[in-house]
Structure formats: structure tokens, C-alpha cells
GROMACS .gro file of C-alpha atoms in nm:
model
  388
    1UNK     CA    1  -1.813  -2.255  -0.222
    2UNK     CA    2  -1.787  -1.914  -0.361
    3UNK     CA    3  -1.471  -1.808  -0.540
    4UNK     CA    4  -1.365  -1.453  -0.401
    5UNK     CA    5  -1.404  -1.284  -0.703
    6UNK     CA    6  -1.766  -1.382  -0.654
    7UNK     CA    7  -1.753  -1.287  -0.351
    8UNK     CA    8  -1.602  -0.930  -0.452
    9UNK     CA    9  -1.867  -0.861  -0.715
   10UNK     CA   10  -2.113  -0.960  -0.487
   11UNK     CA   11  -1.959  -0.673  -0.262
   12UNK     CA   12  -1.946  -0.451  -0.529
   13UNK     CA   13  -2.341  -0.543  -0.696
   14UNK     CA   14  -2.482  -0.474  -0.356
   15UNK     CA   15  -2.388  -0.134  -0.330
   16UNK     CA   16  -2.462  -0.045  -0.664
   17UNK     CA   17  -2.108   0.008  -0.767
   18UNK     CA   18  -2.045  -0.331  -0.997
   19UNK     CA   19  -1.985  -0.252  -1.386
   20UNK     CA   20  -2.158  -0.392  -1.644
   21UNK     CA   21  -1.903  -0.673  -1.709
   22UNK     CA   22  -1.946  -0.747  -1.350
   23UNK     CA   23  -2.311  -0.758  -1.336
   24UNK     CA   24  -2.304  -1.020  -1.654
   25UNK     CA   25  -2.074  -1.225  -1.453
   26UNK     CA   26  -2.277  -1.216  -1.171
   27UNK     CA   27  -2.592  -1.302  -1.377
   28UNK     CA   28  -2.414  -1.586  -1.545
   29UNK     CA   29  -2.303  -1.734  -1.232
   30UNK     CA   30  -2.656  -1.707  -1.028
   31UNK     CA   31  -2.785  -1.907  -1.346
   32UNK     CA   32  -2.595  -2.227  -1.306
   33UNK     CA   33  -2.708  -2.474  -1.101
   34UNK     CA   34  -2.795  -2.420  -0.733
   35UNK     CA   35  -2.658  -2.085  -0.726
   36UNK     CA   36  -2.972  -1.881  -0.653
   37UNK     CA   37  -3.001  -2.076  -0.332
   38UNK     CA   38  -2.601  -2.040  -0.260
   39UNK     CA   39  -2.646  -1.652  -0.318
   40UNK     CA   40  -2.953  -1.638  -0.061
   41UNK     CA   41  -2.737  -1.794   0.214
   42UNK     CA   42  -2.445  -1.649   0.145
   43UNK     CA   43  -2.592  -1.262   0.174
   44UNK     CA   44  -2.803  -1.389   0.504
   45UNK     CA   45  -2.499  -1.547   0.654
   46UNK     CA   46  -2.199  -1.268   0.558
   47UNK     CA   47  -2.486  -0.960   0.541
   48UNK     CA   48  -2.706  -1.065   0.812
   49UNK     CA   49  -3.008  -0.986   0.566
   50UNK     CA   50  -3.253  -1.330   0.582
   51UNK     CA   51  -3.443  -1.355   0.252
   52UNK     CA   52  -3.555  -1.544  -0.064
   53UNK     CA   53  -3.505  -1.364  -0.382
   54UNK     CA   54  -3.824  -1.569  -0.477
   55UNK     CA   55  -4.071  -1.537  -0.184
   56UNK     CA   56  -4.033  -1.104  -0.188
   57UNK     CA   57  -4.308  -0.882  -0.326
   58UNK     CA   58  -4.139  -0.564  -0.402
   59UNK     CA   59  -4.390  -0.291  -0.379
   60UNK     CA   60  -4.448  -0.462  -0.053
   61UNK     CA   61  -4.123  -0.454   0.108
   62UNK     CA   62  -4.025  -0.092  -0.036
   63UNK     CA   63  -4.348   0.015   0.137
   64UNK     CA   64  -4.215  -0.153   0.441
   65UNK     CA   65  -3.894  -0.010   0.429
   66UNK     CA   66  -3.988   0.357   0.380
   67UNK     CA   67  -4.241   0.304   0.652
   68UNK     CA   68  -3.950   0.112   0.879
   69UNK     CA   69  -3.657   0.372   0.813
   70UNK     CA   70  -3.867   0.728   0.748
   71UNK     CA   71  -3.649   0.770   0.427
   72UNK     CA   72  -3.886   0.834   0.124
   73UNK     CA   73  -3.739   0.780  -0.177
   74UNK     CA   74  -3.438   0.647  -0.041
   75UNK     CA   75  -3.453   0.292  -0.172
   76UNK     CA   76  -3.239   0.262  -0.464
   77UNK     CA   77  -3.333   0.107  -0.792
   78UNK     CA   78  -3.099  -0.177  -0.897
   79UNK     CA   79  -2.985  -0.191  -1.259
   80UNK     CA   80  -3.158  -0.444  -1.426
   81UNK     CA   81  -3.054  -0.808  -1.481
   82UNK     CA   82  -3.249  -1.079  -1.667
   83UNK     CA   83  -3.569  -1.211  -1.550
   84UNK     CA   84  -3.367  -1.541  -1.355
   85UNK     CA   85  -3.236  -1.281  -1.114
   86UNK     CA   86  -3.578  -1.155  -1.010
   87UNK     CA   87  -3.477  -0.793  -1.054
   88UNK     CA   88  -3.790  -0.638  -0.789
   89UNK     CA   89  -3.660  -0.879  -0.505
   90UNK     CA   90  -3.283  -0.788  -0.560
   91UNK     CA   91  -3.373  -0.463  -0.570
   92UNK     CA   92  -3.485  -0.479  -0.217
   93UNK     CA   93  -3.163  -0.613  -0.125
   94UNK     CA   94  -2.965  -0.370  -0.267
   95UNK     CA   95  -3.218  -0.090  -0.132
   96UNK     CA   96  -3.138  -0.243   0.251
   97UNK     CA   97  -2.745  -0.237   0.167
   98UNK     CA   98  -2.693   0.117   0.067
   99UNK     CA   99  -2.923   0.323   0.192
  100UNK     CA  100  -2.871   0.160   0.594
  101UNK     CA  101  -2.649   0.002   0.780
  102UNK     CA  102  -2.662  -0.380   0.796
  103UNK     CA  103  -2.755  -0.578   1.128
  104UNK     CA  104  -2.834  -0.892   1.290
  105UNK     CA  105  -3.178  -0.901   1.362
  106UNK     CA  106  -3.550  -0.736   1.315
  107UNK     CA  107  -3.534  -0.574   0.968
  108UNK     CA  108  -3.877  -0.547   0.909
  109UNK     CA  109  -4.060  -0.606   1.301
  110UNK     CA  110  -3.915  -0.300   1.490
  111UNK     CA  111  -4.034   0.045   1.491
  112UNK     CA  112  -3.745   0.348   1.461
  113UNK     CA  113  -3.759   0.523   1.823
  114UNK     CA  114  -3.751   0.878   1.805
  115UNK     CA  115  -3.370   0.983   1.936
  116UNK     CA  116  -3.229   1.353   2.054
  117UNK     CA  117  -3.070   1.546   1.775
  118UNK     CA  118  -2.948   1.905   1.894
  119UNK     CA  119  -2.785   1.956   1.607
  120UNK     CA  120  -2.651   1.750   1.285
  121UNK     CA  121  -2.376   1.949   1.128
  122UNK     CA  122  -2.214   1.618   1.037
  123UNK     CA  123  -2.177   1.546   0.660
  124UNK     CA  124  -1.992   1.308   0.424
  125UNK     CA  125  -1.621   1.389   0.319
  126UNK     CA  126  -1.542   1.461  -0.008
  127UNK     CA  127  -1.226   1.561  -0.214
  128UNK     CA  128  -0.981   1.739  -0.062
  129UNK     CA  129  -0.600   1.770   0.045
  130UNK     CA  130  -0.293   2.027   0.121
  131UNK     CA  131  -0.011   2.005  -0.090
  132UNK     CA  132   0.296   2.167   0.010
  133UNK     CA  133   0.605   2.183  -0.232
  134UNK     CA  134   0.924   2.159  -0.182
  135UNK     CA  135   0.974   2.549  -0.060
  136UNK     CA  136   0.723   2.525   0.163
  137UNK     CA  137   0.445   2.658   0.008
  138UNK     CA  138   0.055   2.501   0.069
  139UNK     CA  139  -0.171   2.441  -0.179
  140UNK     CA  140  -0.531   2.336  -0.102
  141UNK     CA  141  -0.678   2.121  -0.329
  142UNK     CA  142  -1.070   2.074  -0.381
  143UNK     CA  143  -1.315   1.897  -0.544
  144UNK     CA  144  -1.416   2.052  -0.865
  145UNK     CA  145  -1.152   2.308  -0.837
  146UNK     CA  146  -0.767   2.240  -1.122
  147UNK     CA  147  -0.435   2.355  -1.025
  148UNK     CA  148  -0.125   2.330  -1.241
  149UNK     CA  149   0.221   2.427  -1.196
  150UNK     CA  150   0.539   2.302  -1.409
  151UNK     CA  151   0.521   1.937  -1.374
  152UNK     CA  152   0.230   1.868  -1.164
  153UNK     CA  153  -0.133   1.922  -1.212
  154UNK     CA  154  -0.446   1.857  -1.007
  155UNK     CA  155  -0.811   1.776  -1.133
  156UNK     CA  156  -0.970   1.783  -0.806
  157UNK     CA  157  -0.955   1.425  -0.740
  158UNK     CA  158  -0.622   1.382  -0.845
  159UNK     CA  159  -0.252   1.472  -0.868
  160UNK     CA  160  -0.044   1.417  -1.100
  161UNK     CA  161   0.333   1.425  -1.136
  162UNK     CA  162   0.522   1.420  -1.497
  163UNK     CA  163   0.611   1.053  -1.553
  164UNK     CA  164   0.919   1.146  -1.810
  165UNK     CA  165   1.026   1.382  -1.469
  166UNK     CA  166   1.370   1.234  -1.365
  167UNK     CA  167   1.639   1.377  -1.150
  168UNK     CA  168   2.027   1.252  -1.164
  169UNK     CA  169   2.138   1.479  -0.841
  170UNK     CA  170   1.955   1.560  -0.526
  171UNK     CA  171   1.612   1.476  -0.443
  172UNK     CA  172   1.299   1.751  -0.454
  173UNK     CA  173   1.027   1.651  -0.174
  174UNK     CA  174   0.642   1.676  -0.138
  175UNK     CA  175   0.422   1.603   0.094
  176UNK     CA  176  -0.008   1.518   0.055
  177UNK     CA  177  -0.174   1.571   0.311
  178UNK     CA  178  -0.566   1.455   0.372
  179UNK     CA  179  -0.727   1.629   0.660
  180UNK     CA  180  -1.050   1.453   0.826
  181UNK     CA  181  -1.317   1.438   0.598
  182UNK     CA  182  -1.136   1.410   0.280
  183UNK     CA  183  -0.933   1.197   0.078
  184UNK     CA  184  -0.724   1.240  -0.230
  185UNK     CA  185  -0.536   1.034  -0.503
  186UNK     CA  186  -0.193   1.066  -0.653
  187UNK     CA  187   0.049   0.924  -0.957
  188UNK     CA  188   0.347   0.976  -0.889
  189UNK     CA  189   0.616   1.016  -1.132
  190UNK     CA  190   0.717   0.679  -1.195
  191UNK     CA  191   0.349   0.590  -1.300
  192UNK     CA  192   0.308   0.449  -0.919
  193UNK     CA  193  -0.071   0.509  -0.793
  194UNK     CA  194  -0.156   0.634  -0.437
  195UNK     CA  195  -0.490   0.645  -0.238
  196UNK     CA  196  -0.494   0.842   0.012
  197UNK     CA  197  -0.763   0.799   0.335
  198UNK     CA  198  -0.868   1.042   0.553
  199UNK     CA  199  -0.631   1.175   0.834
  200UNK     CA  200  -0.322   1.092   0.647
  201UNK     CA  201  -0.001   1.177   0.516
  202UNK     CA  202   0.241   1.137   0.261
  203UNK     CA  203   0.604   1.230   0.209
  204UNK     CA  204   0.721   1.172  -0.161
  205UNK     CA  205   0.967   1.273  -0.416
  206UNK     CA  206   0.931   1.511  -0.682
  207UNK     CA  207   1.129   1.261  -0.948
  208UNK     CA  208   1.297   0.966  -0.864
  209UNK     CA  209   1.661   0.966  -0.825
  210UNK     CA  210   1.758   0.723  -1.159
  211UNK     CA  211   1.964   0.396  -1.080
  212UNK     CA  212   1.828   0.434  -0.703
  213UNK     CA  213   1.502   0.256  -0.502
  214UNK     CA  214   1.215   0.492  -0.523
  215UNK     CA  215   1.126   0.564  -0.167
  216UNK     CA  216   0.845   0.741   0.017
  217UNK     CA  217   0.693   0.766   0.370
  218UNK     CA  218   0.370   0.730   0.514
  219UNK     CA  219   0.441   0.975   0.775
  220UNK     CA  220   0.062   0.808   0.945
  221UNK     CA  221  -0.254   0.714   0.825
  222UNK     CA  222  -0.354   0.499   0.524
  223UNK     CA  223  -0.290   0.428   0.174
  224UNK     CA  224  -0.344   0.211  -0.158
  225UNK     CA  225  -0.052   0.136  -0.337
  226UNK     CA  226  -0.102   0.044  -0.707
  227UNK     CA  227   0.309   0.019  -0.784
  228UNK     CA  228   0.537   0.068  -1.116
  229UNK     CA  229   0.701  -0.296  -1.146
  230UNK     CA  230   1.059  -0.233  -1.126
  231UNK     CA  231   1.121  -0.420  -1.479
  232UNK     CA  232   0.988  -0.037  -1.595
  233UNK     CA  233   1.282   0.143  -1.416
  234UNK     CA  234   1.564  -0.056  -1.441
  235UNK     CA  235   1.506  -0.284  -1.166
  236UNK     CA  236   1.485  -0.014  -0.912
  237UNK     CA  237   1.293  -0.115  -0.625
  238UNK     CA  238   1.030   0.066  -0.451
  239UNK     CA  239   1.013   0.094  -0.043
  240UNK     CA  240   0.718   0.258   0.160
  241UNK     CA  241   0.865   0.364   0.497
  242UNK     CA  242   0.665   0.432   0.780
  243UNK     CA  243   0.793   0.515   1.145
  244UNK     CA  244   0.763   0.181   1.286
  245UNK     CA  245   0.859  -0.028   0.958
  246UNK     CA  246   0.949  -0.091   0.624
  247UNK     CA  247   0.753  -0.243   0.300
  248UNK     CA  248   0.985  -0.357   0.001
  249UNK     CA  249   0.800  -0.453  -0.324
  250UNK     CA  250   0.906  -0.503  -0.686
  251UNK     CA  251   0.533  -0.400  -0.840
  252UNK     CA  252   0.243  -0.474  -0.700
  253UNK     CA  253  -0.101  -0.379  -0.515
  254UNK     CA  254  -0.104  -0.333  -0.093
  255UNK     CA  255  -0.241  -0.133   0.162
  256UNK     CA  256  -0.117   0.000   0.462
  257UNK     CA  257  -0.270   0.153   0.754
  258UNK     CA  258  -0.065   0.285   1.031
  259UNK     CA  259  -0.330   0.602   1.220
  260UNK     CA  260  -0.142   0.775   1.526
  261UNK     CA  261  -0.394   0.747   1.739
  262UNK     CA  262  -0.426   0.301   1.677
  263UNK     CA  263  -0.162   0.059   1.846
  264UNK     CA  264  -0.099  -0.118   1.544
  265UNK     CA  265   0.000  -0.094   1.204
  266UNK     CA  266  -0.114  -0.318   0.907
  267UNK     CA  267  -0.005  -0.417   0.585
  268UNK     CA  268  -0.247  -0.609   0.374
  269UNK     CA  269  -0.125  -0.766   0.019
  270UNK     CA  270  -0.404  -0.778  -0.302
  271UNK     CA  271  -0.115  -0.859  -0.574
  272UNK     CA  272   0.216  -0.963  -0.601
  273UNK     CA  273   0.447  -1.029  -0.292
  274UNK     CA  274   0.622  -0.749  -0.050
  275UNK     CA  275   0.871  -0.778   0.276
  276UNK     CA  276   0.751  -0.590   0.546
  277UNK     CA  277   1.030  -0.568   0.781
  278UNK     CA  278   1.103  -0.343   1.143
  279UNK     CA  279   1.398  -0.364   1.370
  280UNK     CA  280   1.297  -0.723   1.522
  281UNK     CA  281   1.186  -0.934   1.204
  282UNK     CA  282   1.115  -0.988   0.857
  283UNK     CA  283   0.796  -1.110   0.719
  284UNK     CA  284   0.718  -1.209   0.346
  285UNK     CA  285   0.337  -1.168   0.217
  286UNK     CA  286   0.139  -1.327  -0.029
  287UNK     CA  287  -0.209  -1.194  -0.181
  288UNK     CA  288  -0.527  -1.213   0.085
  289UNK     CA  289  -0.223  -1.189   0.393
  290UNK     CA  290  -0.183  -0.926   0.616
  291UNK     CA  291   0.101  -0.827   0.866
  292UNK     CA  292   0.051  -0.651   1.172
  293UNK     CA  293   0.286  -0.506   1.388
  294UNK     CA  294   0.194  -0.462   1.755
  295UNK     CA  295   0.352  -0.087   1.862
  296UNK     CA  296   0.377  -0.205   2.185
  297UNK     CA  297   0.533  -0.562   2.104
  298UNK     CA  298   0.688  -0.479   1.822
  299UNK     CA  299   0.633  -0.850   1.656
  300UNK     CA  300   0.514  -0.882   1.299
  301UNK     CA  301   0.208  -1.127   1.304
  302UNK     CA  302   0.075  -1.255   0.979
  303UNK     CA  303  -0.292  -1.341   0.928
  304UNK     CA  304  -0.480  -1.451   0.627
  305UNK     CA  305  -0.775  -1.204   0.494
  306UNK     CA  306  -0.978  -1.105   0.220
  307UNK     CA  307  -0.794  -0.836   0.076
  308UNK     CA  308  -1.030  -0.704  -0.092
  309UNK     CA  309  -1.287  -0.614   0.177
  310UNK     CA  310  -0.952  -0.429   0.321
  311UNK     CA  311  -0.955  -0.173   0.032
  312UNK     CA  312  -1.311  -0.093  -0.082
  313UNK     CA  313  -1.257   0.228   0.093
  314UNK     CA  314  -1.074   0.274  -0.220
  315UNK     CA  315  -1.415   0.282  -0.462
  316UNK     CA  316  -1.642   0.471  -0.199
  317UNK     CA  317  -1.719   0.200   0.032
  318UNK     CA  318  -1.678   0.087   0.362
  319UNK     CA  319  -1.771  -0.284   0.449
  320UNK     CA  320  -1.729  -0.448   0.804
  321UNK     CA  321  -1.748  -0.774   0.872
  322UNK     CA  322  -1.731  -0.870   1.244
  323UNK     CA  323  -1.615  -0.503   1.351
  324UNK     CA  324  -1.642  -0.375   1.701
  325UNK     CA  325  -1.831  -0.090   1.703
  326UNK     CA  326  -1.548   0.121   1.867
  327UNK     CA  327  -1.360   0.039   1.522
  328UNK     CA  328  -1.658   0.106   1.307
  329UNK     CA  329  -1.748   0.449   1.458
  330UNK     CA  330  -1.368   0.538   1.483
  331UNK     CA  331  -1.368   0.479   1.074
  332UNK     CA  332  -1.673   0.697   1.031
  333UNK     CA  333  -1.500   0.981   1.213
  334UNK     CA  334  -1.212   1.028   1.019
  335UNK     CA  335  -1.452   1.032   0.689
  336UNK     CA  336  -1.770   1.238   0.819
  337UNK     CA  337  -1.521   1.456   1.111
  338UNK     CA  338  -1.662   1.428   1.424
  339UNK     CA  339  -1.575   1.286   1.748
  340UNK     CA  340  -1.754   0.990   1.920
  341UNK     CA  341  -1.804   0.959   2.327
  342UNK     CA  342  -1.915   0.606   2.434
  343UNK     CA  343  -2.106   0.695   2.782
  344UNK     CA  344  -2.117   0.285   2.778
  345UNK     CA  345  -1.760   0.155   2.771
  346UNK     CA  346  -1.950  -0.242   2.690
  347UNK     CA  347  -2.125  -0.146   2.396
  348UNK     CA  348  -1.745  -0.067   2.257
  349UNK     CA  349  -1.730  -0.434   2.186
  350UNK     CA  350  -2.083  -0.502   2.003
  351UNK     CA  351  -1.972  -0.632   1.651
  352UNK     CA  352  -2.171  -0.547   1.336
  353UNK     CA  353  -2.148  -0.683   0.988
  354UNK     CA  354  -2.202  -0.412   0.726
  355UNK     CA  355  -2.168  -0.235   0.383
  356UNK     CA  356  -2.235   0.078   0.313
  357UNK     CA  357  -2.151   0.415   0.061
  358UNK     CA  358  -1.926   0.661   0.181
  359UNK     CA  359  -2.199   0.880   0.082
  360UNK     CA  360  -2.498   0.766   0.289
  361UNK     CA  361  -2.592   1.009   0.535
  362UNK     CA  362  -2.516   0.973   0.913
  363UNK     CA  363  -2.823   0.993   1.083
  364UNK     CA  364  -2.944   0.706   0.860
  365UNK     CA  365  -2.631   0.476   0.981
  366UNK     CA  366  -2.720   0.529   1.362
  367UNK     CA  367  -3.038   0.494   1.323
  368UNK     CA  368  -2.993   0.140   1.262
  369UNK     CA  369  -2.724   0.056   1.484
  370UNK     CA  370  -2.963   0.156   1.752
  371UNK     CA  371  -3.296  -0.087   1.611
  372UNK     CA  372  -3.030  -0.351   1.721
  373UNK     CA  373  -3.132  -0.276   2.061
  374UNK     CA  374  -2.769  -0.261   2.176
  375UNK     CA  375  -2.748   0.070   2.182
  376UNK     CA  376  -3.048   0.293   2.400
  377UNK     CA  377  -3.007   0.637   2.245
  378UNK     CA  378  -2.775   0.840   2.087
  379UNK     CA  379  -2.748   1.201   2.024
  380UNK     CA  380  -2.576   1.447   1.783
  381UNK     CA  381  -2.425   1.784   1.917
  382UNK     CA  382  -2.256   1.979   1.655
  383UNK     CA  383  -1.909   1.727   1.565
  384UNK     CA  384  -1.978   1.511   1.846
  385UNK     CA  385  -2.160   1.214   1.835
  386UNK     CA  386  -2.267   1.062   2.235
  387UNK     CA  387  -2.347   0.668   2.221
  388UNK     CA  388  -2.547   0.623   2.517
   0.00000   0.00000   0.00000
């Protein structure tokens, strides 16, 4: 068995975002016994990528790939590990993970069909929200681009609220907002750390009220909540409201997604333990659980999962693992804006495993959903994207 921190690096190493530390870790544990064969089966099995590190000739299979894919120079180079990792053959690997999308079958035997491209103005989000303060003023925030004003300031990625910022009367509020094709972060001014996805919203004090629970709102979408334990403010809890429940922590690491235009909200724990509760029930998590709350039902159902697949968003990556490709392509437009039109209402429910950057390019993604030979052709007009 593989622990899942394993498992996570693993994640992580294959789309060239593990650290140093992590890649040592990974190279100690391929070393011990048997673990070069458990590493093979677990990437064909969870990645759907069938290989052996030892049987792969690199120049080989790059040439294949370039050939297979039409993207020169697109295969990424894979920092080096020690000889007992067979850096050129791991290489490939990581060269199939993050510049393409992952499938099921035919890697190397079938031929990229030409496919109808009107027009591709369909790129990659990036950094970007609307602030609006308490008077009502907006402030657009953008990659690259600092803002500052009295106890806030913004680097482009982030905002930042004064952490000694208290308030012993009425409350100030804020709200974030992350339009489609963006995303933004945000500490708030107990030290609490927010990830914002795209298409989402949050509602948030200025300063916490002292001797009170610190409260916000997802008003809809999703977030990463990295909490202030409470044994930092005097025991002061810290809620996360939404419309259609309530999440109660004492400090600790969770993500919620609740979309308006999804039937279901869910809550998924990483560290320490929350109550998410609504008007029918109360439900207690523990890490790797997550709650979901059926909007037309109404009952909390809990469900183990990895947690940690849940919020890779949060480092640039998006992994799926048994996703319908109505959920998949739904994901993608919120992060590269555009709108998707199944002429096929079946091929809705054809389930991909996958992990990819947030930065690969989308043209390169659909290309390989359609080698799969589920899908027969697809074509990009302006923001719209037709599966046929």
C-alpha cells in the first residue's frame, strides 16, 4: 500500500510542482524494496499511463510524443533524481502528465485527427479579483499590479488585512470577488488564509469584533480555508456561512464548494475537525471526509475522500479521478471562461482520470480527450467550446 502522503507527492512530482524535500522523499521511498514496481502500477492504475520506468528509451518516446501530440518542445524536463529513479524514463512520464490530458487507452498508437477551430480566443486565468470596501467602492485587482490603502494592501496575488486590526463596536464589511478566469488569495485579519476559485465570492469583516466568533460568508463558489486556531483569539470560534449551511471550526484546513449553478454543496476536511450543520442536521468531519448537502434534499451525506486531490486547485492544479466529463469541462470553464455545448447529451457521462497545470493550454487538453475516441470532433468559436 501507499501511504497518502506518497500518494500526494506523487501528485505533486508528476506535474512538476514537488519541492526539493519532496522529491528526496520520493527518491528515498522508490529505493526501498519493491517500490519501483509499486510506483509503475500505481501511476498505470490511478493515471491510466501503462509503462516501465526500466523498459523506456527516452529520445525515443519524446520523439514519439512530439510526433503524437504536434507540440514541439512541449515535453517538460523533470528535475533530476539519482540514477535508481531512471531520470530519462520519468521524464517521459512527467512530459505525458503536464503537457496533456491523461486517458485510458492508445498513448502512443493513434494519430491526432485534424478538428475545426474558427477561432481560439480561449486562454488560461490568471490573477485577478474586485474588491469593494465597505462604502461601496470597487477596486480591481491584477496580477503584477500593488494597491494599498490604510490597513489593507494587495501584491497582485494577494490581500492582506492588518492582523493587530481589531474593532470593539460595529462591524466594517468587504467583499472579494473572483470573476471567471481568475482567482485570488486573502489573510484576513485574524491571520486566517483564504483561496479563492474562480466564479466566487466572499463576504468578510474588516476586523473581528473581539470576545465574538469571527464569521464570514461564502456568498457561492469555492474556497480554501487555512484557519487561526481559536487558542490565538481567546477561544473565539470561527463560522463560514453559506446560504444553504453552516461550517463551525476551532482551527483548521477545509474546503468548501457551493457554485450557483451545481445542486450541491460540499465541504471537504484536510486538518482538524469542523460541524457542518443546515436546518435538518448536524454532521461532524474528520480529515479525508466530505459532507454534501443535496439542495434539493436538503440531507447532509458524509463520504470518505482524499482530501488532498480536493484542493490541488489550490497550487495550480487540477486532478480528476473518475470525473464525468460534464464535471471536468464545467471546471475548465470557470478557469479558462468559456461556455461548453454538448451536441451529445451521452458523452456527458464519459469519465476521465487526469492531472494537469492550470496553465496548459486548451487546445492541447481537447485534443486528447478526443484520441479517446469518445468524442468525434469538437470545435472552438470564440468563448464557446461545441463537443460533438
Amino acid at each position: 500500500m501507499i501511504s497518502s502522503k506518497i500518494e500526494n507527492i506523487i501528485a505533486k512530482f508528476l506535474t512538476n510542482q514537488a519541492s526539493a524535500s519532496e522529491l528526496g522523499e520520493l527518491e528515498v521511498w522508490i529505493e526501498e524494496a519493491n517500490n519501483l514496481e509499486l510506483f509503475n502500477r500505481y501511476v498505470k492504475i490511478n493515471y491510466a499511463i501503462e509503462y516501465n520506468m526500466r523498459e523506456f528509451d527516452s529520445n525515443k518516446v519524446k520523439n514519439k510524443l512530439q510526433e503524437a501530440f504536434a507540440i514541439e518542445n512541449k515535453v517538460r524536463k523533470l528535475k533530476k533524481l539519482r540514477k535508481t529513479i531512471y531520470y530519462s524514463a520519468a521524464a517521459v512520464v512527467l512530459g505525458i502528465v503536464t503537457t496533456t490530458f491523461l486517458y485510458n487507452s492508445g498513448l502512443f498508437d493513434k494519430p491526432v485527427a485534424p478538428v475545426a477551430i474558427v477561432k481560439n480566443t480561449i486562454e488560461a486565468g490568471t490573477d485577478k479579483a474586485i474588491l469593494t470596501l465597505e462604502d461601496g467602492t470597487a477596486v480591481v485587482l491584477e496580477k503584477d499590479k500593488t494597491y494599498q490603502k490604510n490597513n489593507v494592501v494587495s501584491n497582485g496575488k494577494e490581500l492582506v488585512y492588518d492582523d493587530q486590526n481589531k474593532t470593539k463596536s460595529g462591524i466594517a464589511y468587504n467583499y472579494l470577488t473572483i470573476p471567471r478566469g481568475g482567482q485570488f488569495q486573502i489573510k484576513l485579519s485574524d491571520g486566517t488564509k483564504v483561496w479563492l476559485n474562480s466564479e466566487s465570492k466572499l463576504k468578510f469583516p474588516v476586523a473581528f469584533k473581539e470576545g465574538s466568533t469571527r464569521q464570514v460568508e461564502l456568498i457561492y463558489g469555492e474556497a480554501f480555508f487555512d484557519v487561526s486556531p481559536s487558542s490565538e483569539h481567546n477561544g473565539a470560534k470561527f463560522k463560514v456561512l453559506n446560504k444553504s449551511q453552516q461550517v463551525e471550526v476551532l482551527g483548521t484546513e477545509f474546503n468548501i464548494k457551493a457554485y450557483e449553478d451545481e445542486d450541491k454543496i460540499y465541504t471537504t476536511l484536510v486538518e482538524g475537525k469542523v460541524a457542518v450543520s443546515n436546518s435538518n442536521s448536524k454532521k461532524q468531519l474528520i480529515p479525508n471526509q466530505q459532507s454534501v448537502i443535496n439542495l434539493k434534499g436538503g440531507d447532509i451525506v458524509v463520504n470518505p475522500i482524499d482530501a488532498y486531490n480536493e484542493v490541488l486547485w489550490t497550487k495550480g492544479i487540477f486532478s480528476f479521478k473518475g470525473k464525468k466529463l460534464k464535471e471536468i469541462m464545467n471546471v475548465m470553464a470557470r478557469w479558462y471562461d468559456f461556455q461548453v455545448v454538448f451536441q451529445n447529451p451521452e458523452l456527458e457521462k464519459v469519465k476521465f482520470n487526469g492531472v494537469l497545470s492550470k496553465n496548459d493550454n486548451i487546445k492541447e487538453i481537447l485534443s486528447i480527450i478526443k484520441k479517446t475516441n469518445f468524442i468525434n470532433e469538437y470545435e472552438i468559436k470564440d468563448q464557446k467550446i461545441i463537443i460533438k
